[in-house]
Coordinates of C-alpha atoms and ligand atoms in Angstrom, one line a residue:
X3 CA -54.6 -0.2 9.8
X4 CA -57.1 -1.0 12.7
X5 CA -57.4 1.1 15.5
X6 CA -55.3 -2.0 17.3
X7 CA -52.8 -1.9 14.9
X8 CA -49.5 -1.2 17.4
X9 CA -47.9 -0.1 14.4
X10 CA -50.1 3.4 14.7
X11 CA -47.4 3.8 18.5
X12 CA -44.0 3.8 16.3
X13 CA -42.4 6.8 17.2
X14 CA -42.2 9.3 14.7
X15 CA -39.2 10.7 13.0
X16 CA -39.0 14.2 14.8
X17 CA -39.2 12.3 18.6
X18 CA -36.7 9.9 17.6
X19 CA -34.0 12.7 15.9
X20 CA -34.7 14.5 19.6
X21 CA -33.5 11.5 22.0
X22 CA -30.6 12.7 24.1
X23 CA -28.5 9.8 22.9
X24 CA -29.6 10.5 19.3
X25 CA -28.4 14.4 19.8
X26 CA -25.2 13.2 21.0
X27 CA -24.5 10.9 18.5
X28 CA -24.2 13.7 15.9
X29 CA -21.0 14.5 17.5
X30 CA -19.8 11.5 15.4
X31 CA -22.0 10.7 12.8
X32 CA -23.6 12.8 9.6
X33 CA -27.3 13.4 9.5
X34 CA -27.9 10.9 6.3
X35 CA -26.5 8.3 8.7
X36 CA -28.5 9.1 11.5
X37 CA -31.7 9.6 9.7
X38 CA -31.2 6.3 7.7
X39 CA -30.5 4.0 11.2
X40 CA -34.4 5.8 12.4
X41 CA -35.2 5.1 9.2
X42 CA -34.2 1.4 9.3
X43 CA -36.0 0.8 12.5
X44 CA -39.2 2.4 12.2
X45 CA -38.9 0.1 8.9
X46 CA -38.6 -3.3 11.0
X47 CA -41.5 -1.6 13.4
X48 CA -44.1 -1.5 10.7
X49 CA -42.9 -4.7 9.2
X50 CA -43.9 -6.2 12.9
X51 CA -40.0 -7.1 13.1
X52 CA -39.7 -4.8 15.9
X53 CA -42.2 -3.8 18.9
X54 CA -42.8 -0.2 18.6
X55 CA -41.8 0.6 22.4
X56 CA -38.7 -0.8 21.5
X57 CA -37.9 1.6 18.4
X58 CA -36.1 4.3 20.2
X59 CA -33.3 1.7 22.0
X60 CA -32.9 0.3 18.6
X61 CA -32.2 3.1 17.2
X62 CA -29.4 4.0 20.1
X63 CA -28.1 0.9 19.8
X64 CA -27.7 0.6 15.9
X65 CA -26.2 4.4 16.3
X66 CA -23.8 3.5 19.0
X67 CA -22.4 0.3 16.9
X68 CA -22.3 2.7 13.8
X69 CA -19.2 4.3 12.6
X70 CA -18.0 7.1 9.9
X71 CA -15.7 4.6 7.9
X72 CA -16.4 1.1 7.2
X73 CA -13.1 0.1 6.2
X74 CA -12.3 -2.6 8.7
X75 CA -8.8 -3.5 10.2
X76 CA -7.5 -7.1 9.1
X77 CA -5.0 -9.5 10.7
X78 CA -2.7 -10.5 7.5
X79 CA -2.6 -14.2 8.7
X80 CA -1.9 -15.0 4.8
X81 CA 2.2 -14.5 5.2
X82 CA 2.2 -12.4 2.2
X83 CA 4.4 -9.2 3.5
X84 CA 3.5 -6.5 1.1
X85 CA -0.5 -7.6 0.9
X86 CA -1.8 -5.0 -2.0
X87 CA -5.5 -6.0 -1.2
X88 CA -5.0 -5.1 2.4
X89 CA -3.3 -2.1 1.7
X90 CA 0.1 -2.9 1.5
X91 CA 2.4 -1.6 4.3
X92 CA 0.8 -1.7 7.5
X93 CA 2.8 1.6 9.3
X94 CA 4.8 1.2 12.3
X95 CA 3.7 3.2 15.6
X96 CA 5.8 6.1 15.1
X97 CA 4.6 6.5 11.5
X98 CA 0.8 6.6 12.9
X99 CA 1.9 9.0 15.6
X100 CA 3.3 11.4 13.2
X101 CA 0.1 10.7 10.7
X102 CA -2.1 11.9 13.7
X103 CA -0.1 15.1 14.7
X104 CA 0.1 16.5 11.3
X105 CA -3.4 15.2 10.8
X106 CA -4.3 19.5 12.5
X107 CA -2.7 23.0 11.2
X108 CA 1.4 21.9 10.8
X109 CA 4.4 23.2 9.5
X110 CA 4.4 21.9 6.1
X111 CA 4.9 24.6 4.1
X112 CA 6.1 26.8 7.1
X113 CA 9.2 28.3 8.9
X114 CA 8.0 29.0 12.2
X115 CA 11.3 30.8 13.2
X116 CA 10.8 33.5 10.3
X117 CA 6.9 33.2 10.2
X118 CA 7.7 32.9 6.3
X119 CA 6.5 30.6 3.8
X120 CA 8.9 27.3 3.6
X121 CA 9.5 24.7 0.8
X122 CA 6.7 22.0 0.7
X123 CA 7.9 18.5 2.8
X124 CA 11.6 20.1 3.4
X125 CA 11.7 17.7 6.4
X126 CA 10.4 14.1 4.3
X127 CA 12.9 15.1 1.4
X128 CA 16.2 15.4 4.4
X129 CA 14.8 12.3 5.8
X130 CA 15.4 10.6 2.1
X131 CA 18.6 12.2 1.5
X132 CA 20.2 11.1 5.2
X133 CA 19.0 7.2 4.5
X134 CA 20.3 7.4 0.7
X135 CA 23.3 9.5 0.9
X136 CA 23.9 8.5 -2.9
X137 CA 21.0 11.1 -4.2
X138 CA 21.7 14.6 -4.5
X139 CA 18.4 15.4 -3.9
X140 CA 14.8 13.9 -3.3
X141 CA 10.9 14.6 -4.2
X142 CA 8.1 13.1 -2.8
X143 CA 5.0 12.2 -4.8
X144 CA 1.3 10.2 -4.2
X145 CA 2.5 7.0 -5.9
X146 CA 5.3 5.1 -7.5
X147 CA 3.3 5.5 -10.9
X148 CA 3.0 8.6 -10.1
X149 CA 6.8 9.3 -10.0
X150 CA 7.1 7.5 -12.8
X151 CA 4.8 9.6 -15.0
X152 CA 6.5 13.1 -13.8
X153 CA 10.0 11.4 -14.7
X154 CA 8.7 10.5 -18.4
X155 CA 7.0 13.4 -18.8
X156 CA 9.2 16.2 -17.3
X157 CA 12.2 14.2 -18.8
X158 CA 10.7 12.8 -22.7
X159 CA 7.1 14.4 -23.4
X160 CA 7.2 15.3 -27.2
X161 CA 10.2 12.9 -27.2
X162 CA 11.2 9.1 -27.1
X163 CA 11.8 6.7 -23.9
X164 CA 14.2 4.3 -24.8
X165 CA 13.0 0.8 -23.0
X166 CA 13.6 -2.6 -23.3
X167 CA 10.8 -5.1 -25.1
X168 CA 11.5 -7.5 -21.7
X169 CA 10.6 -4.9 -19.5
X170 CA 7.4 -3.6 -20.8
X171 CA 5.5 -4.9 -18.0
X172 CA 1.9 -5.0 -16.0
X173 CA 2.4 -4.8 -12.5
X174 CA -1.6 -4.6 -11.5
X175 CA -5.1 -4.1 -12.3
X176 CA -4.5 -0.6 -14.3
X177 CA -0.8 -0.5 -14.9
X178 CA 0.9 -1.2 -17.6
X179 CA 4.1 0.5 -18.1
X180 CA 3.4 1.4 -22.0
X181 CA 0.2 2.0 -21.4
X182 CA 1.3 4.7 -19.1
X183 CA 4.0 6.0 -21.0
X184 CA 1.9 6.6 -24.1
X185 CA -0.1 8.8 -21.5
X186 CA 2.5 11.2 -21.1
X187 CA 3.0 12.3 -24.7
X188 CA 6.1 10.6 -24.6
X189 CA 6.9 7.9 -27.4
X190 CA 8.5 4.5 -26.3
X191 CA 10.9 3.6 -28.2
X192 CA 11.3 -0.2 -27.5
X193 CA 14.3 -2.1 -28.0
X194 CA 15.6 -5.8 -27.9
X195 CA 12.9 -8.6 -27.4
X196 CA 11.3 -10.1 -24.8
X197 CA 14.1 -12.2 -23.4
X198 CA 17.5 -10.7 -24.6
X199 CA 18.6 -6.6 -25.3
X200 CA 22.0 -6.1 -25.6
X201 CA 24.2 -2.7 -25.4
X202 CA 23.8 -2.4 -29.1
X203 CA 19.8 -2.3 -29.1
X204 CA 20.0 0.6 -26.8
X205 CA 22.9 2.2 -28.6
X206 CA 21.1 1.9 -31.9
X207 CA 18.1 3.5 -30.8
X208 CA 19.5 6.6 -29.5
X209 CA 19.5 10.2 -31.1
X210 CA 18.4 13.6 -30.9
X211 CA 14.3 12.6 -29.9
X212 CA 15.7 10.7 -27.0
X213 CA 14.5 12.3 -24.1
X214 CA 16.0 9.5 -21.7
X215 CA 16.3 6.1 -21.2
X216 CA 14.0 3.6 -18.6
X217 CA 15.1 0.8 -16.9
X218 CA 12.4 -1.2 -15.4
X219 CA 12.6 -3.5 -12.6
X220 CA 9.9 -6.0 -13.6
X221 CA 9.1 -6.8 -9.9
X222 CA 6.7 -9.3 -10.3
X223 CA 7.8 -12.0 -12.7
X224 CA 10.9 -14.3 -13.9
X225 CA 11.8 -14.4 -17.3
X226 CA 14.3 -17.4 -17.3
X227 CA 16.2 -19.7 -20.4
X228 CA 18.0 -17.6 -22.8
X229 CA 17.8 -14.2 -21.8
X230 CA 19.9 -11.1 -21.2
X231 CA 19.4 -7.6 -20.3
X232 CA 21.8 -4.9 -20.0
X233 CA 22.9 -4.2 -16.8
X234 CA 23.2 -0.4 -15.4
X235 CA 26.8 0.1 -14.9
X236 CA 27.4 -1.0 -18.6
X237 CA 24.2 1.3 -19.8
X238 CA 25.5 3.8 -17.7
X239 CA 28.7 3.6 -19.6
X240 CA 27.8 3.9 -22.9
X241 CA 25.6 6.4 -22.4
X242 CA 28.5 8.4 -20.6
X243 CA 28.1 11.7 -20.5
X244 CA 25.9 12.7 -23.4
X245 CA 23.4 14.2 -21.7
X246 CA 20.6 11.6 -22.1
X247 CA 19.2 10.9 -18.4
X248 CA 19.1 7.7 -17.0
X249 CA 15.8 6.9 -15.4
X250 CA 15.2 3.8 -13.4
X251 CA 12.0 2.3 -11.8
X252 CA 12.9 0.2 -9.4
X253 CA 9.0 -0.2 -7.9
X254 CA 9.9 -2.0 -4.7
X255 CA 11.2 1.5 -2.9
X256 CA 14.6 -0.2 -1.7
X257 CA 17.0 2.3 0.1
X258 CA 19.8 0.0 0.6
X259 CA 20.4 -3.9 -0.4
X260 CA 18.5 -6.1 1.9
X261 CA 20.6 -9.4 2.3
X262 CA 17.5 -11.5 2.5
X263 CA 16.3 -10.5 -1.5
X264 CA 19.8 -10.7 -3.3
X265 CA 17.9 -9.5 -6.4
X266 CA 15.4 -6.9 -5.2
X267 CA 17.1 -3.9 -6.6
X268 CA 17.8 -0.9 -4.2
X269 CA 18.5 2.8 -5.0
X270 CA 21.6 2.8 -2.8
X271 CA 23.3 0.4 -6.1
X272 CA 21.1 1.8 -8.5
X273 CA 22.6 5.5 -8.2
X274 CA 26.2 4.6 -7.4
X275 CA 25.9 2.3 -10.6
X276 CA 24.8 5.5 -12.3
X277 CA 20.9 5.8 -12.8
X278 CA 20.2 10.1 -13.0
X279 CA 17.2 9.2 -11.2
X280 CA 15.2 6.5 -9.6
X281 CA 11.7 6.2 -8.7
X282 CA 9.7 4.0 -6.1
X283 CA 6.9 3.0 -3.9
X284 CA 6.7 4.3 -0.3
X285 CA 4.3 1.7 0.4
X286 CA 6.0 -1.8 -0.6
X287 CA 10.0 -2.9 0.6
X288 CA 10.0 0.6 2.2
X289 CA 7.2 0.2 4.8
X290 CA 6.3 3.4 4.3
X291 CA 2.7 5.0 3.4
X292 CA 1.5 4.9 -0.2
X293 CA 3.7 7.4 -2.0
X294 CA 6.2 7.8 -5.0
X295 CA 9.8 8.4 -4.0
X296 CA 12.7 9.7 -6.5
X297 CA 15.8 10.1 -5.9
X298 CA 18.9 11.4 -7.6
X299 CA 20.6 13.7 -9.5
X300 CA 20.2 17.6 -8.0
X301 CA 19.7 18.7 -11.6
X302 CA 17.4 15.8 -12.4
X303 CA 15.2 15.9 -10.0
X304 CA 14.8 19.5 -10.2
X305 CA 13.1 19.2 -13.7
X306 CA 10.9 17.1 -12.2
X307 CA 10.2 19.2 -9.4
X308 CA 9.5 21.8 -11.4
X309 CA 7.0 20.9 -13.7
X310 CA 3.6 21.7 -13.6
X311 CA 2.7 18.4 -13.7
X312 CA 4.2 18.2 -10.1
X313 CA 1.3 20.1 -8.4
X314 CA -0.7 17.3 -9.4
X315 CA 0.7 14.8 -8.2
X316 CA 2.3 16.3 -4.7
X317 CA 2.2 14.1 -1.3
X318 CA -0.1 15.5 1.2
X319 CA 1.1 16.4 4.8
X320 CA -0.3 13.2 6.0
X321 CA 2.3 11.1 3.7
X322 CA 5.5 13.5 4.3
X323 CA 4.7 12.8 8.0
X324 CA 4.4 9.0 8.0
X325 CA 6.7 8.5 5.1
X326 CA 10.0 11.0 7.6
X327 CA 8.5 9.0 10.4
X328 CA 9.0 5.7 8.3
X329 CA 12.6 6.7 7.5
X330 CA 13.3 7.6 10.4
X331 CA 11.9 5.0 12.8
X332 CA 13.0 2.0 13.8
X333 CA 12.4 -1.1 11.6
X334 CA 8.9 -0.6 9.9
X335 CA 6.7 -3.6 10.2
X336 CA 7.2 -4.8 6.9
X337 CA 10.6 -5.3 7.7
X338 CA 10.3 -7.4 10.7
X339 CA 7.4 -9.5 9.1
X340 CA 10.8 -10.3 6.2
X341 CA 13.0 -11.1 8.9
X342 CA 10.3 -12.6 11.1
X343 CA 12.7 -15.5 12.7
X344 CA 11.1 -18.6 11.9
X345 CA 11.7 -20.3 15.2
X346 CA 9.2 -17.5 17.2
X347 CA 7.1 -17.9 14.5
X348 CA 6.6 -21.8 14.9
X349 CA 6.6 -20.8 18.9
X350 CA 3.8 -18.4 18.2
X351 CA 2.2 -20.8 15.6
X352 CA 2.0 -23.8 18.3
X353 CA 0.6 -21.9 21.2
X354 CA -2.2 -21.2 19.5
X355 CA -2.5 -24.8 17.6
X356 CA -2.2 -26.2 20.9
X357 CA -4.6 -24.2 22.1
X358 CA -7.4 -25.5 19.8
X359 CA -6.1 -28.6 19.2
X360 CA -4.7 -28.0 15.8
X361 CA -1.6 -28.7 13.8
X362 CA 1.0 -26.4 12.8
X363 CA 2.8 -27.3 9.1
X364 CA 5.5 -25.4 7.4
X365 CA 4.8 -22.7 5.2
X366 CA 6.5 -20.4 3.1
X367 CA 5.4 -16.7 3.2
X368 CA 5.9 -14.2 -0.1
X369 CA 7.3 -10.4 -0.5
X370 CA 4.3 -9.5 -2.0
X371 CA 3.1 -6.4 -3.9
X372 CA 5.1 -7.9 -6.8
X373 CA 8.1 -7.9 -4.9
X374 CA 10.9 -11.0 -4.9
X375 CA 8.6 -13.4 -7.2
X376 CA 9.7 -16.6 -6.0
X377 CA 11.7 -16.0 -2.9
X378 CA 10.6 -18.0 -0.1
X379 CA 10.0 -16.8 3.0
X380 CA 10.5 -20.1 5.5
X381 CA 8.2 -20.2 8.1
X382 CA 5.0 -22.0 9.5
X383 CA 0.9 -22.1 9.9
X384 CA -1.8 -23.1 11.7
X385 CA -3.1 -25.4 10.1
X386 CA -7.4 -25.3 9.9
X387 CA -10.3 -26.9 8.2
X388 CA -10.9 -25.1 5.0
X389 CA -14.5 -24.2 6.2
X390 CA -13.1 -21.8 8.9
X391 CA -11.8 -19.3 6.4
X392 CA -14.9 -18.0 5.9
X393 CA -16.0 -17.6 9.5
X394 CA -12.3 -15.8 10.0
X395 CA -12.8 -13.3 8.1
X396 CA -16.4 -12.3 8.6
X397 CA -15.2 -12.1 12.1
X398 CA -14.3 -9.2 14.6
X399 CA -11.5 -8.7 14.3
X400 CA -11.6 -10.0 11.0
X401 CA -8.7 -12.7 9.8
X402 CA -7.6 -13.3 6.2
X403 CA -5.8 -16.7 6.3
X404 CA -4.3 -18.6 3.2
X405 CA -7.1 -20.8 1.8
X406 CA -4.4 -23.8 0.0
X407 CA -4.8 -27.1 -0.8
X408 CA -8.3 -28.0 1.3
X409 CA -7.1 -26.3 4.5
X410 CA -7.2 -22.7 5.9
X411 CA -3.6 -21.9 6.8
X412 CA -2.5 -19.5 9.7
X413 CA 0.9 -17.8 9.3
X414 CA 1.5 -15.4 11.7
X415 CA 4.5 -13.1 10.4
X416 CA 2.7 -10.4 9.2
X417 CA 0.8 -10.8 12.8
X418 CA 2.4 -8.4 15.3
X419 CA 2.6 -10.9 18.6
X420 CA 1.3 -8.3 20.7
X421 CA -2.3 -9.6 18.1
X422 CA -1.8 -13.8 19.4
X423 CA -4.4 -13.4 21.9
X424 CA -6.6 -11.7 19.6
X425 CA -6.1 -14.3 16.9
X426 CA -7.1 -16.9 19.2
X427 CA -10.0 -15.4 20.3
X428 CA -10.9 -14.9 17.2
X429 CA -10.1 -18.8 16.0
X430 CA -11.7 -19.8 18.7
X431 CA -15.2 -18.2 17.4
X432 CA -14.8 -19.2 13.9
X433 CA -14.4 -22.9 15.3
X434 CA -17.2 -22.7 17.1
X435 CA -19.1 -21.3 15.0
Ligands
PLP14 C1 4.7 -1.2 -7.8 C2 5.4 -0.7 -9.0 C3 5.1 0.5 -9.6 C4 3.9 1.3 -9.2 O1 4.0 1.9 -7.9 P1 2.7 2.3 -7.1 O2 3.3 2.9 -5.8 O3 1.9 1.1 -6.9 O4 2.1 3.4 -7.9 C5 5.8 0.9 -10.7 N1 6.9 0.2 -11.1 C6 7.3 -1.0 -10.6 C7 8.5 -1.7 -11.1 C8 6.6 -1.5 -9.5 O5 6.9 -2.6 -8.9

């Protein structure tokens, strides 16, 4: 370094850390972040990238663009409801309100008439019980596996779960149903093949190590030809009343039937048709946040309830609030995005076609998050050169759209409308870009 060199005028790191704006910004940010943005531009400063007098604004401005999570919001233009890369269930506005006010101290575990210590998510678990008036009782969990494993466990550990070959299933990256199962220390006990169990399979397999019996709802595939399964009321029947529980995953988190998805199973049916106990996500058909629901049987669910395994695997405050909130509410997002009417959504879909001199084609959007394989849902896209996809979703706010066939596809039912003028704005940057 000459005695020229400008580089010798970079501010140092002390002056910098003191800058009003830099003071302030530690209100919102960590130390490691602030110290690696002066860092960064005292880098570009010696690398001649940046003039040395201009260090100190660079540095405000990267800190004032800079913010403690990096997860960024998307706008699901892909029509896939349940979206398990984006999350699944986006939550509807009461479920966020509620996610905020618990987010401080909150009654959770609290009776503020008596001052005394309550039961944990009291409020989630009447919430449950007044939407599905065919459970005795509810318990709230982090996950549908999650459910799943405390049922198996609490129910068979040491002992067999009776399940059918065809619904030994995968649903995603890390969960396979026997895989799982095994984890608990119980033993599956498989019976039937792939495509056909009958009564007798089940009936042959039971005895004294059965600790109960699974039905699976293998959400996300068909099998079709010559098949049968056993359905629950007839299960139900021959297992009568000998004591063996009847456990059944129904993964999508269903209350009641939905009209729309004939064959999504709900827990309404499932419990009147005599499953003990079901389990679920709060996340998929429920529109919930991500949690595990079970419903059923008073006595049932109590085992679960109370084993230790239970502790681990407990909903936080933030879930019991979203998830009562959820239940509660109005129609959760996820549920108007299903029913989306597909005469607004071609509306929607030509204003902002029009608007950029695009075409608008039909397109079918999906359940999702395993849910209703194969059920169309009818609708319509924007139809875009392929080459925009990319530039949508690098964009603010960032757009997934459906890259098919050579051409990036709009479809705007998972888009709230109150979002069109944002998606335009948005398509209107990725097209000139
Ligand atoms: C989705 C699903 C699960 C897992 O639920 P998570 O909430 O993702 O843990 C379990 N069983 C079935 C049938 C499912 O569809």
């Amino acid at each position: 370094m000459t005695q020229l060199d400008p580089r010798r005028h970079i501010p140092r790191t002390d002056q910098l850390l003191a800058l009003p704006e830099v003071l302030e910004a530690r209100n919102r940010l960590g130390e490691p972040m602030i110290r690696t943005v002066v860092l960064e531009a005292q880098e570009q400063a010696r690398r001649g990238e940046l003039a040395p007098d201009d260090v100190a604004t660079a540095v405000v401005t990267a800190l004032a663009a800079r913010a403690p999570v990096s997860l960024r919001p998307v706008l699901n233009a892909t029509g896939v409801v349940v979206h398990t890369n984006l999350g699944r269930a986006p939550l509807s506005p009461v479920a966020v309100d509620a996610l905020v006010s618990a987010s401080g101290y909150v009654d959770v575990e609290l009776d503020l008439g008596t001052g005394t210590r309550s039961k944990r998510g009291v409020a989630a678990r009447q919430a449950l019980l007044a939407a599905c008036p065919a459970a005795e009782d509810a318990l709230v969990v982090n996950n549908g596996a999650a459910a799943l494993v405390l049922a198996t466990t609490a129910l068979a550990a040491g002992r067999e779960v009776v399940v059918s070959r065809g619904e030994l299933i995968e649903i995603g990256a890390g969960f396979r149903l026997p895989d799982l199962i095994a984890s608990t220390g119980a033993r599956l006990r498989e019976v039937g093949t792939t495509n056909r169990t009958h009564l007798t399979d089940y009936a042959d397999a039971l005895g004294p190590d059965t600790g109960c019996v699974l039905k699976v709802h293998p959400s996300n595939f068909r099998v079709t030809g010559f098949t049968s399964g056993v359905a629950l009321p007839e299960l139900r029947k021959m297992l009568s009343d000998n004591g063996i529980p009847l456990v059944v995953d129904l993964g999508s988190g269903l209350l009641e039937p939905d009209p729309l998805l004939p064959d999504e199973p709900d827990a309404a049916t499932a419990l009147s048709q005599g499953a003990d106990v079901i389990t679920g996500s709060g996340d998929k058909l429920l529109g919930g946040p991500q949690a595990g629901i079970v419903l059923g049987r008073a006595e049932i669910v109590a085992r679960l309830a109370r084993h230790p395994l239970a502790r681990a695997v407990r909903a936080d405050k933030l879930t019991l609030a979203a998830l009562e909130a959820t239940v509660c509410g109005g129609p959760a997002p996820v549920i108007q995005a299903l029913h989306a009417d597909p005469d607004v959504l071609r509306a929607r879909a030509e204003r902002i076609a029009d608007a950029v001199g695009a075409a608008v084609v039909p397109h079918d959007g999906r359940v999702g998050g395993g849910g209703a394989p194969g059920v169309p849902l009818p609708g319509w896209a924007v139809r875009l050169p392929e080459a925009v996809a990319a530039r949508l979703r690098a964009g603010d706010p960032a757009v997934l759209p459906r890259v098919h066939d050579g051409a990036c596809l709009l479809d705007l039912r998972c888009i709230p409308e109150a979002d069109d003028e944002r998606l335009l704005a948005a398509v209107r940057t990725a097209l000139d870009g």
